[in-house]
Amino acid sequence: PLAVEAGGTAQINSDNIIDWGSVSYDGSYRDQVLRTGRLPEGEYSACVELRDVRGTPLATDVCASFTIVYPNPPTLVFPADGDTLASPYPVFTWTPLNVPPLYPLHYVLTIAEIIQGQTPHQALLANIPRYENDNLFTTSFQYPMDALPFDSGKSYAWQVQAVDENGFPPSANQGRSEIWSFVANSTSDSIL
């Protein structure tokens, strides 16, 4: 029971009052919701029935409709797709995810070598990452001097994923940006 004075208001966390075993939903979404911690994008209705402590209905079929729309994932900015990099320590840059200011968020940067015959997508899925950092809080990152250097003339795929403090992606496409590639050419002294 939760006491609310007549004419008063109360903010209630659903976990405190809802028996999730009694909620009706499309069971085909169960695995996705359990895996991601998020409902899929779409139109929803939430209906409640309020009863007093004796079980007498105070309000029935109180419903509200709402829409869940996730923000777009990060967009890669630099190095541009297909660039040849002169610097052995490039700065990787992407756009931020559009979330509320106090929503804790971080980014995962993954870079993998593209082996001959692979697409950049296949390289990120199949190859051991050349470099991975899962604790980035800004939208740019300079490749560290103590990381495994890029091999001149080889191609690399890169991607960024946005995740929340629990590791769940709070955006479309599982929080993953598009996949871009670049060619390392560290023989030049110029810095990009």
N, CA and C of each residue as an Amber inpcrd file, in Angstrom:
protein
   576
   0.8360000  -1.2140000   0.0000000   0.0000000   0.0000000   0.0000000
   0.8670000   1.2590000   0.0000000   0.3890000   2.2750000  -0.6640000
   1.0630000   3.5560000  -0.7320000   0.0540000   4.6330000  -0.3760000
   0.3560000   5.4120000   0.6420000  -0.5680000   6.4530000   1.0870000
  -0.3130000   7.7410000   0.3190000  -1.3830000   8.2940000  -0.2630000
  -1.3280000   9.5800000  -0.9480000  -2.4900000  10.4040000  -0.4160000
  -2.2050000  11.5960000   0.0800000  -3.2610000  12.4410000   0.6300000
  -4.2010000  12.9090000  -0.4630000  -5.4320000  13.1510000  -0.1160000
  -6.4360000  13.6200000  -1.0750000  -5.9320000  14.8760000  -1.7600000
  -6.0010000  14.8900000  -3.0650000  -5.5390000  16.0310000  -3.8450000
  -4.0410000  16.0720000  -4.0270000  -3.3260000  15.1510000  -3.4100000
  -1.8680000  15.1280000  -3.5020000  -1.3980000  14.3410000  -4.7090000
  -0.1250000  14.3880000  -4.9390000   0.4700000  13.6220000  -6.0290000
   1.6300000  12.8060000  -5.4820000   1.9680000  11.7810000  -6.2110000
   3.1020000  10.9360000  -5.8380000   3.7610000  10.4110000  -7.1000000
   5.0750000  10.3750000  -7.1010000   5.8050000   9.7600000  -8.1950000
   6.1700000   8.3670000  -7.7390000   5.7940000   7.3850000  -8.5270000
   5.9610000   5.9940000  -8.1270000   6.8060000   5.2680000  -9.1640000
   7.8260000   4.5770000  -8.7140000   8.6340000   3.7410000  -9.5910000
   7.8660000   2.4530000  -9.8350000   7.7250000   2.0770000 -11.1000000
   6.9190000   0.8980000 -11.4360000   7.4300000  -0.3750000 -10.7760000
   8.7260000  -0.4770000 -10.5510000   9.2630000  -1.6810000  -9.9160000
   8.7490000  -1.8700000  -8.4930000   8.2880000  -0.7850000  -7.8590000
   7.7990000  -0.8770000  -6.4890000   6.3560000  -1.3470000  -6.3870000
   5.5940000  -1.2280000  -7.4610000   4.1600000  -1.5360000  -7.3490000
   3.6420000  -2.5430000  -8.3580000   4.4340000  -2.8830000  -9.3740000
   3.9290000  -3.7640000 -10.4250000   4.4350000  -5.1810000 -10.2170000
   3.5070000  -6.1070000 -10.2900000   3.8550000  -7.5210000 -10.3120000
   4.0590000  -7.8700000 -11.7880000   5.3250000  -7.9340000 -12.2230000
   5.6030000  -8.1240000 -13.6470000   5.0640000  -9.4450000 -14.1660000
   4.7610000 -10.3850000 -13.2900000   4.1460000 -11.6350000 -13.7200000
   2.7090000 -11.4470000 -14.1780000   2.0790000 -10.3360000 -13.7760000
   0.6870000 -10.0970000 -14.1680000   0.5620000  -9.1340000 -15.3490000
   1.6820000  -8.6560000 -15.8710000   1.6510000  -7.7400000 -17.0110000
   1.4810000  -8.5480000 -18.2900000   0.5730000  -8.1070000 -19.1650000
   0.3960000  -8.8140000 -20.4340000   1.2180000  -8.1210000 -21.5180000
   1.8940000  -8.9140000 -22.3360000   2.7360000  -8.3900000 -23.4060000
   2.9290000  -9.4770000 -24.4510000   3.4180000  -9.0790000 -25.6060000
   3.7030000 -10.0010000 -26.6970000   4.9460000 -10.8000000 -26.3230000
   4.8020000 -12.0860000 -26.0980000   5.8970000 -12.9400000 -25.6510000
   7.0570000 -13.0400000 -26.6200000   6.8410000 -12.7040000 -27.9020000
   7.9330000 -12.7870000 -28.8680000   9.0220000 -11.7520000 -28.5750000
   8.7010000 -10.7330000 -27.7790000   9.6770000  -9.7070000 -27.4280000
  10.4550000 -10.0460000 -26.1480000  10.0390000 -11.0870000 -25.4540000
  10.6220000 -11.4120000 -24.1590000  12.1530000 -11.5330000 -24.2080000
  12.6760000 -12.3420000 -25.1350000  14.1230000 -12.5410000 -25.2180000
  14.8520000 -11.2410000 -25.5250000  14.2810000 -10.4500000 -26.4400000
  14.9200000  -9.1810000 -26.7960000  14.9580000  -8.2370000 -25.6020000
  13.8620000  -8.1620000 -24.8640000  13.8090000  -7.2740000 -23.7020000
  14.7780000  -7.7510000 -22.6240000  14.8350000  -9.0510000 -22.3830000
  15.7580000  -9.5800000 -21.3820000  17.2140000  -9.3740000 -21.7950000
  17.5020000  -9.5180000 -23.0920000  18.8700000  -9.3820000 -23.5930000
  19.3410000  -7.9290000 -23.5800000  18.4580000  -7.0020000 -23.9650000
  18.8630000  -5.6030000 -24.1050000  18.4650000  -4.7230000 -22.9410000
  17.4770000  -5.1610000 -22.1440000  16.9790000  -4.3190000 -21.0640000
  16.0960000  -3.1890000 -21.5710000  15.6720000  -3.2510000 -22.8250000
  14.8840000  -2.1890000 -23.4430000  13.7100000  -2.7760000 -24.2130000
  12.6000000  -2.0570000 -24.2060000  11.4850000  -2.4100000 -25.0790000
  11.8310000  -1.9700000 -26.4930000  11.3540000  -2.6900000 -27.5110000
  11.6190000  -2.2580000 -28.8870000  10.9280000  -0.9270000 -29.1830000
  11.4200000  -0.2180000 -30.1890000  10.7580000   1.0120000 -30.6170000
   9.3370000   0.6730000 -31.0410000   8.4240000   1.5900000 -30.7810000
   7.0410000   1.3730000 -31.2100000   6.0490000   2.1280000 -30.3550000
   4.7710000   1.8750000 -30.6270000   3.6530000   2.4880000 -29.9120000
   3.2050000   1.5330000 -28.8020000   2.9620000   2.0670000 -27.6110000
   2.5700000   1.2550000 -26.4630000   1.4130000   1.9030000 -25.7120000
   0.7060000   1.0850000 -24.9560000  -0.3070000   1.5690000 -24.0180000
  -0.0160000   0.9460000 -22.6640000  -0.1280000   1.7530000 -21.6440000
   0.0180000   1.2580000 -20.2770000  -1.3050000   1.5260000 -19.5750000
  -1.8810000   0.4760000 -18.9980000  -3.1650000   0.6020000 -18.3110000
  -3.0090000   0.1100000 -16.8750000  -3.6490000   0.8020000 -15.9600000
  -3.5960000   0.4100000 -14.5500000  -4.9990000   0.4310000 -13.9510000
  -5.1140000  -0.2810000 -12.8580000  -6.3240000  -0.2560000 -12.0510000
  -5.8850000   0.0600000 -10.6320000  -6.4860000   1.0600000 -10.0180000
  -6.1400000   1.4500000  -8.6600000  -7.1930000   0.9250000  -7.6970000
  -6.7310000   0.3600000  -6.5790000  -7.6420000  -0.1570000  -5.5420000
  -7.1930000   0.3760000  -4.1930000  -8.1440000   0.5210000  -3.3010000
  -7.7590000   0.9180000  -1.9480000  -7.2720000  -0.3190000  -1.2030000
  -6.8810000  -0.1420000   0.0600000  -6.3030000  -1.2490000   0.8220000
  -7.2860000  -2.3990000   1.0430000  -8.5810000  -2.1340000   0.9210000
  -9.5820000  -3.2000000   1.0720000  -9.8850000  -3.8970000  -0.2530000
  -9.2570000  -3.4060000  -1.3550000  -9.4780000  -4.0330000  -2.6600000
 -10.6010000  -3.3960000  -3.4600000 -11.2030000  -2.3470000  -2.9390000
 -12.2750000  -1.6640000  -3.6630000 -11.6680000  -0.8400000  -4.7990000
 -12.1600000  -1.0280000  -6.0430000 -11.6050000  -0.2610000  -7.1650000
 -11.8430000   1.2470000  -6.9930000 -10.7900000   2.0180000  -7.1680000
 -10.8750000   3.4750000  -7.1550000 -10.8780000   4.0220000  -8.5750000
 -10.1550000   3.3700000  -9.4430000 -10.1140000   3.7470000 -10.8570000
  -9.7580000   2.4980000 -11.6480000 -10.4740000   2.2800000 -12.7410000
 -10.2040000   1.1150000 -13.5740000  -9.9110000   1.5670000 -15.0040000
  -9.1310000   0.7560000 -15.6680000  -8.7620000   1.0200000 -17.0650000
  -8.2610000   2.4450000 -17.2940000  -7.3860000   2.8920000 -16.4250000
  -6.7240000   4.1750000 -16.6250000  -5.5430000   3.8890000 -17.5530000
  -5.6340000   4.3890000 -18.7730000  -4.6410000   4.0480000 -19.7930000
  -3.9570000   5.3010000 -20.3380000  -2.7360000   5.1170000 -20.7390000
  -1.9730000   6.1810000 -21.4040000  -1.1840000   5.5470000 -22.5320000
  -1.1620000   6.2140000 -23.6370000  -0.3740000   5.7420000 -24.7750000
   0.9670000   6.4600000 -24.7740000   1.9950000   5.7790000 -25.2380000
   3.3090000   6.4000000 -25.3460000   4.0810000   5.7390000 -26.4720000
   5.0910000   6.4380000 -26.9410000   5.9200000   5.9610000 -28.0430000
   7.3560000   5.8700000 -27.5610000   8.0170000   4.8050000 -27.9460000
   9.4420000   4.6670000 -27.6570000  10.1910000   4.8270000 -28.9760000
  11.0600000   5.8190000 -29.0050000  11.9190000   6.0640000 -30.1630000
  13.3310000   6.2550000 -29.6350000  14.2560000   5.4590000 -30.1200000
  15.6380000   5.5690000 -29.6790000  16.4050000   6.5320000 -30.5790000
  17.3690000   7.2530000 -30.0210000  18.1630000   8.1710000 -30.8480000
  19.0240000   7.3990000 -31.8440000  19.4710000   8.1110000 -32.8510000
  20.3840000   7.5020000 -33.8160000  21.7070000   7.1860000 -33.1400000
  22.4010000   6.1440000 -33.6140000  23.7040000   5.8210000 -33.0420000
  24.7320000   6.8780000 -33.4210000  25.9350000   6.7940000 -32.8560000
  26.9820000   7.7450000 -33.2370000  27.2690000   7.6620000 -34.7410000
  27.7070000   8.7760000 -35.2900000  28.1330000   8.8350000 -36.6840000
  29.6410000   9.0770000 -36.6980000  30.3540000   8.2890000 -37.4660000
  31.8010000   8.4520000 -37.5490000  32.1280000   9.7310000 -38.3080000
  33.1820000  10.4260000 -37.8750000  33.5860000  11.6910000 -38.4970000
  34.9930000  11.5800000 -39.0940000  35.9590000  11.1290000 -38.2900000
  37.3390000  11.0580000 -38.7550000  38.0540000   9.8950000 -38.1040000
  38.8880000   9.1520000 -38.8210000  39.2360000   9.3130000 -40.2170000
  38.0760000   8.9250000 -41.1350000  37.9480000   9.6540000 -42.2240000
  36.8630000   9.3960000 -43.1740000  37.0400000   8.0170000 -43.8000000
  35.9270000   7.4880000 -44.2570000  35.9470000   6.1590000 -44.8650000
  36.8910000   6.1410000 -46.0650000  37.8560000   5.2350000 -46.0480000
  38.7960000   5.0820000 -47.1430000  40.0290000   5.9620000 -47.0590000
  40.1430000   6.8030000 -46.0290000  41.3110000   7.6830000 -45.8780000
  42.6020000   6.8770000 -45.7510000  43.6960000   7.5150000 -46.1920000
  45.0320000   7.0030000 -45.9170000  45.6280000   7.9100000 -44.8540000
  46.0060000   7.3250000 -43.7450000  46.4870000   8.1100000 -42.6100000
  48.0040000   8.2140000 -42.6070000  48.4770000   9.4370000 -42.4840000
  49.9150000   9.6510000 -42.4200000  50.4320000   9.5270000 -40.9880000
  49.5870000   9.8230000 -40.0150000  50.0190000   9.7820000 -38.6250000
  49.8810000   8.3760000 -38.0540000  50.8770000   7.9210000 -37.2980000
  50.7380000   6.6280000 -36.6340000  49.8030000   6.7000000 -35.4160000
  49.4440000   7.9420000 -35.0190000  48.5840000   8.1310000 -33.8430000
  47.4040000   9.0350000 -34.2120000  46.5150000   8.5490000 -35.0700000
  45.4020000   9.3960000 -35.5090000  44.4170000   9.6700000 -34.3870000
  43.6550000  10.7350000 -34.5620000  42.5740000  11.0600000 -33.6380000
  41.2730000  10.5630000 -34.2680000  40.6070000   9.6440000 -33.5980000
  39.3200000   9.1220000 -34.0530000  38.2220000  10.0050000 -33.4740000
  37.2690000  10.3960000 -34.3240000  36.2180000  11.3180000 -33.9010000
  34.8680000  10.8210000 -34.3920000  33.8260000  11.0110000 -33.5710000
  32.4560000  10.6190000 -33.9100000  31.5020000  11.6010000 -33.2470000
  30.2440000  11.5500000 -33.6750000  29.2390000  12.4430000 -33.0990000
  28.7170000  11.8590000 -31.7900000  28.2800000  12.7220000 -30.8760000
  27.7350000  12.2150000 -29.6100000  26.3310000  11.6520000 -29.8080000
  25.9410000  10.8210000 -28.8800000  24.5720000  10.3140000 -28.8490000
  23.7040000  11.3630000 -28.1710000  22.5310000  11.6030000 -28.7190000
  21.6310000  12.6260000 -28.1850000  20.7710000  12.0210000 -27.0660000
  21.2540000  12.1490000 -25.8310000  20.5450000  11.6260000 -24.6570000
  20.4450000  12.7370000 -23.6170000  19.5820000  12.5740000 -22.6070000
  19.5090000  13.6010000 -21.5550000  20.8740000  13.8370000 -20.9080000
  21.1440000  15.0720000 -20.4780000  22.4750000  15.4320000 -19.9510000
  22.9600000  14.5670000 -18.7900000  22.0680000  14.1260000 -17.9280000
  22.4960000  13.3540000 -16.7610000  22.4560000  11.8480000 -16.9940000
  22.2360000  11.4320000 -18.2460000  22.1990000  10.0080000 -18.5740000
  23.6270000   9.5060000 -18.7580000  24.1020000   8.6050000 -17.8830000
  25.4880000   8.1300000 -17.9950000  25.6880000   7.3000000 -19.2610000
  26.7100000   7.6530000 -20.0020000  26.9370000   7.0370000 -21.2940000
  28.4400000   6.9580000 -21.5520000  28.8660000   5.9020000 -22.2130000
  30.2530000   5.8290000 -22.6630000  30.2990000   5.1300000 -24.0160000
  31.4740000   5.1530000 -24.6260000  31.6290000   4.6290000 -25.9760000
  32.6720000   3.5180000 -26.0060000  32.4700000   2.6070000 -26.9630000
  33.4070000   1.5060000 -27.1950000  33.9590000   1.6900000 -28.6050000
  35.2640000   1.8440000 -28.7070000  35.9410000   1.9690000 -30.0040000
  36.6080000   0.6450000 -30.3150000  36.3250000   0.1030000 -31.5030000
  36.9320000  -1.1580000 -31.9310000  37.5860000  -0.9540000 -33.2870000
  38.8360000  -1.4130000 -33.4010000  39.5900000  -1.3310000 -34.6470000
  40.1320000  -2.7240000 -34.9480000  39.9210000  -3.1900000 -36.1870000
  40.4220000  -4.5130000 -36.5720000  41.0670000  -4.4280000 -37.9580000
  42.1100000  -5.2300000 -38.1530000  42.7490000  -5.2920000 -39.4670000
  41.8170000  -5.9930000 -40.4450000  41.7870000  -5.4810000 -41.6660000
  40.9940000  -6.1070000 -42.7310000  41.9370000  -7.0160000 -43.5100000
  41.6930000  -8.3000000 -43.4390000  42.5100000  -9.2780000 -44.1610000
  41.9960000  -9.3580000 -45.6000000  42.9040000  -9.6050000 -46.5300000
  42.5430000  -9.6500000 -47.9450000  41.3240000 -10.5390000 -48.1680000
  40.3620000 -10.0130000 -48.9100000  39.1370000 -10.7430000 -49.2130000
  38.0030000 -10.4570000 -48.2400000  38.2820000  -9.7590000 -47.1470000
  37.2480000  -9.4270000 -46.1660000  36.6570000  -8.0460000 -46.4390000
  35.4070000  -7.8900000 -46.0430000  34.8090000  -6.5620000 -45.9980000
  35.1350000  -5.9810000 -44.6220000  35.0220000  -4.6690000 -44.4470000
  35.2370000  -4.1020000 -43.1130000  34.3130000  -4.7240000 -42.0580000
  33.0720000  -5.0030000 -42.4290000  32.1300000  -5.6220000 -41.4980000
  32.6270000  -7.0050000 -41.0680000  33.0670000  -7.8010000 -42.0280000
  33.5830000  -9.1410000 -41.7010000  34.8100000  -9.0480000 -40.7920000
  35.6620000  -8.0580000 -41.0480000  36.8710000  -7.9000000 -40.2370000
  36.5210000  -7.6370000 -38.7750000  35.5490000  -6.7560000 -38.5350000
  35.1690000  -6.4560000 -37.1460000  34.4910000  -7.6440000 -36.4710000
  33.7590000  -8.4410000 -37.2380000  33.0790000  -9.5980000 -36.6510000
  34.0290000 -10.7690000 -36.3940000  34.9610000 -11.0000000 -37.3160000
  35.7410000 -12.2370000 -37.2670000  37.1420000 -12.1000000 -36.6830000
  37.7540000 -10.9410000 -36.8220000  39.1650000 -10.8130000 -36.4400000
  39.3200000 -10.3400000 -34.9920000  40.4350000 -10.7180000 -34.4050000
  40.7700000 -10.2060000 -33.0830000  41.0320000  -8.7180000 -33.2400000
  40.4120000  -7.8940000 -32.4030000  40.6230000  -6.4480000 -32.5500000
  42.0990000  -6.0660000 -32.4390000  42.5250000  -5.1700000 -33.3020000
  43.8700000  -4.5990000 -33.2190000  43.9300000  -3.6960000 -31.9910000
  42.7950000  -3.0280000 -31.7470000  42.6950000  -2.1530000 -30.5880000
  41.2240000  -2.0770000 -30.1840000  40.9840000  -2.0690000 -28.8710000
  39.6170000  -1.8980000 -28.3680000  39.6830000  -1.1410000 -27.0470000
  38.8010000  -0.1630000 -26.9170000  38.7150000   0.6050000 -25.6770000
  37.2320000   0.7490000 -25.3620000  36.8080000   0.2210000 -24.2260000
  35.3820000   0.2360000 -23.8800000  35.0530000   1.2420000 -22.7770000
  35.9180000   2.2160000 -22.5970000  35.7200000   3.1550000 -21.4940000
  35.9960000   4.5990000 -21.9220000  35.4070000   4.9950000 -23.0460000
  35.6150000   6.3450000 -23.5630000  34.4060000   7.2130000 -23.2350000
  34.6460000   8.3780000 -22.6700000  33.5530000   9.2550000 -22.2580000
  33.4310000  10.5100000 -23.1160000  34.3180000  10.6510000 -24.1020000
  34.2510000  11.7810000 -25.0250000  34.0980000  11.2360000 -26.4420000
  33.8800000  12.1330000 -27.3900000  33.6420000  11.7040000 -28.7670000
  34.8760000  11.8460000 -29.6540000  36.0330000  11.8960000 -29.0440000
  37.2780000  11.8390000 -29.8110000  38.3100000  11.0880000 -28.9810000
  39.2060000  10.4580000 -29.6930000  40.2010000   9.6420000 -29.0040000
  41.4620000   9.5600000 -29.8510000  42.6000000   9.9370000 -29.2800000
  43.8630000   9.8130000 -29.9960000  44.4350000   8.4300000 -29.7470000
  44.7600000   7.7630000 -30.8430000  45.3390000   6.4260000 -30.7430000
  46.5970000   6.5090000 -29.8730000  46.6980000   5.6840000 -28.8420000
  47.8020000   5.8230000 -27.8850000  49.1540000   5.3370000 -28.4230000
  50.1940000   5.9840000 -27.9410000  51.5520000   5.6380000 -28.3620000
  51.9600000   4.2430000 -27.8840000  51.3530000   3.7670000 -26.7860000
  51.7300000   2.4550000 -26.2660000  50.8850000   1.3160000 -26.8490000
  49.9750000   1.6390000 -27.7760000  49.1610000   0.6060000 -28.4200000
  49.9420000  -0.0210000 -29.5700000  49.5110000  -1.1900000 -29.9910000
  50.1330000  -1.8740000 -31.1180000  50.0580000  -0.9710000 -32.3490000
  51.1920000  -0.6380000 -32.9590000  51.1510000   0.2920000 -34.0960000
  50.4670000  -0.3260000 -35.3140000  49.9110000   0.5430000 -36.1440000
  49.3070000   0.0970000 -37.3950000  50.4230000  -0.2490000 -38.3760000
  50.2130000  -1.2840000 -39.1670000  51.1900000  -1.6830000 -40.1720000
  50.9740000  -0.8630000 -41.4390000  52.0200000  -0.1930000 -41.8920000
  51.9320000   0.6620000 -43.0630000  51.4630000  -0.1430000 -44.2770000
  50.4980000   0.4250000 -44.9870000  49.9620000  -0.2120000 -46.1820000
  48.7950000  -1.1510000 -45.9240000  48.5210000  -1.4540000 -44.6600000
  47.3940000  -2.3500000 -44.3460000  46.1350000  -1.5450000 -44.0780000
  44.9880000  -2.1990000 -44.3110000  43.6800000  -1.5700000 -44.1020000
  43.0930000  -2.0170000 -42.7740000  42.3660000  -1.0890000 -42.1640000
  41.7480000  -1.3500000 -40.8620000  40.3010000  -0.8700000 -40.8780000
  39.4440000  -1.6040000 -40.1790000  38.0420000  -1.2130000 -40.0240000
  37.8750000  -0.6640000 -38.6140000  36.9620000   0.3090000 -38.4810000
  36.6960000   0.8390000 -37.1400000  35.2250000   1.1450000 -36.9730000
  34.7940000   1.0710000 -35.7180000  33.3930000   1.2990000 -35.3690000
  33.3270000   1.7630000 -33.9150000  32.2900000   2.5360000 -33.6140000
  32.0440000   3.0120000 -32.2540000  30.6620000   2.5340000 -31.8350000
  30.5390000   2.1240000 -30.5780000  29.2490000   1.7460000 -30.0130000
  29.0070000   2.5640000 -28.7500000  27.7980000   3.1050000 -28.6210000
  27.4030000   3.8300000 -27.4110000  26.6610000   2.8620000 -26.4980000
  27.0360000   2.8680000 -25.2070000  26.3660000   2.0170000 -24.2180000
  26.1510000   2.8090000 -22.9290000  25.1520000   2.3840000 -22.1600000
  24.8900000   3.0530000 -20.8900000  25.7150000   2.4170000 -19.7810000
  25.5000000   2.8580000 -18.5520000  26.3070000   2.3660000 -17.4210000
  26.1410000   0.8790000 -17.1570000  25.0470000   0.2720000 -17.6810000
  24.8200000  -1.1580000 -17.5080000  25.2670000  -1.9690000 -18.7140000
  25.8460000  -1.2770000 -19.7060000  26.3070000  -1.9660000 -20.9030000
  25.2480000  -2.1380000 -21.9660000  24.0670000  -1.5300000 -21.7790000
  23.0010000  -1.6400000 -22.7590000  23.0940000  -0.4950000 -23.7670000
  22.8430000  -0.7720000 -25.0380000  22.8780000   0.2870000 -26.0480000
  21.5840000   1.1020000 -26.0350000  21.6470000   2.4020000 -25.7320000
  20.4390000   3.2180000 -25.6440000  20.0610000   3.8960000 -26.9560000
  20.3730000   3.2730000 -28.0800000  20.0360000   3.8860000 -29.3610000
  19.7050000   2.8130000 -30.3890000  19.3140000   3.2780000 -31.5490000
  19.0260000   2.3670000 -32.6560000  20.3030000   1.6200000 -33.0400000
  20.1570000   0.5290000 -33.7840000  21.2810000  -0.2780000 -34.2850000
  22.1890000  -0.7710000 -33.1590000  21.5940000  -1.0810000 -32.0200000
  22.3580000  -1.5640000 -30.8620000  23.4680000  -0.5870000 -30.4680000
  23.2480000   0.7110000 -30.7560000  24.2160000   1.7360000 -30.3850000
  25.4390000   1.7900000 -31.2750000  25.4580000   0.9920000 -32.3440000
  26.6430000   0.8910000 -33.2000000  26.5980000   1.8780000 -34.3680000
  27.7220000   2.5280000 -34.5900000  27.8680000   3.4050000 -35.7450000
  27.9960000   2.5560000 -37.0070000  28.0820000   3.2370000 -38.1350000
  28.4440000   2.5420000 -39.3600000  29.8910000   2.0550000 -39.2070000
  30.3590000   1.2710000 -40.1430000  31.7410000   0.7750000 -40.1080000
  32.5040000   1.4530000 -41.2380000  33.6150000   2.0890000 -40.8840000
  34.4790000   2.7240000 -41.8750000  35.8340000   2.0380000 -41.8750000
  36.6010000   2.3250000 -42.9110000  37.9420000   1.7480000 -43.0020000
  38.9540000   2.8430000 -43.3270000  40.2090000   2.5390000 -43.0540000
  41.3040000   3.4430000 -43.3940000  42.5370000   2.6040000 -43.7110000
  43.4940000   3.2310000 -44.3850000  44.7560000   2.5810000 -44.7090000
  45.8480000   3.2900000 -43.9150000  46.6680000   2.5130000 -43.2460000
  47.7730000   3.0920000 -42.4680000  48.9400000   3.3700000 -43.3960000
  49.5320000   4.5390000 -43.2350000  50.7350000   4.9030000 -43.9820000
  51.5750000   5.7560000 -43.0600000  52.3010000   5.1110000 -42.1820000
  53.0440000   5.8410000 -41.1420000  54.4470000   6.2200000 -41.5770000
  54.7320000   6.1800000 -42.8810000  56.0670000   6.5550000 -43.3400000
  56.2300000   8.0550000 -43.4690000  55.1100000   8.7970000 -43.4860000
  55.1690000  10.2480000 -43.6140000  55.2990000  10.8900000 -42.2530000
  55.9000000  12.0710000 -42.1980000  56.0120000  12.8160000 -40.9360000
  54.8410000  13.7240000 -40.6840000  53.9320000  13.8660000 -41.6620000
  52.8090000  14.7820000 -41.4510000  51.8050000  14.1550000 -40.4980000
  51.1140000  15.0130000 -39.7750000  50.1440000  14.5620000 -38.7850000
  48.7580000  14.9360000 -39.2810000  47.8300000  13.9620000 -39.2530000
  46.4270000  14.2360000 -39.5940000  45.6380000  14.4630000 -38.3420000
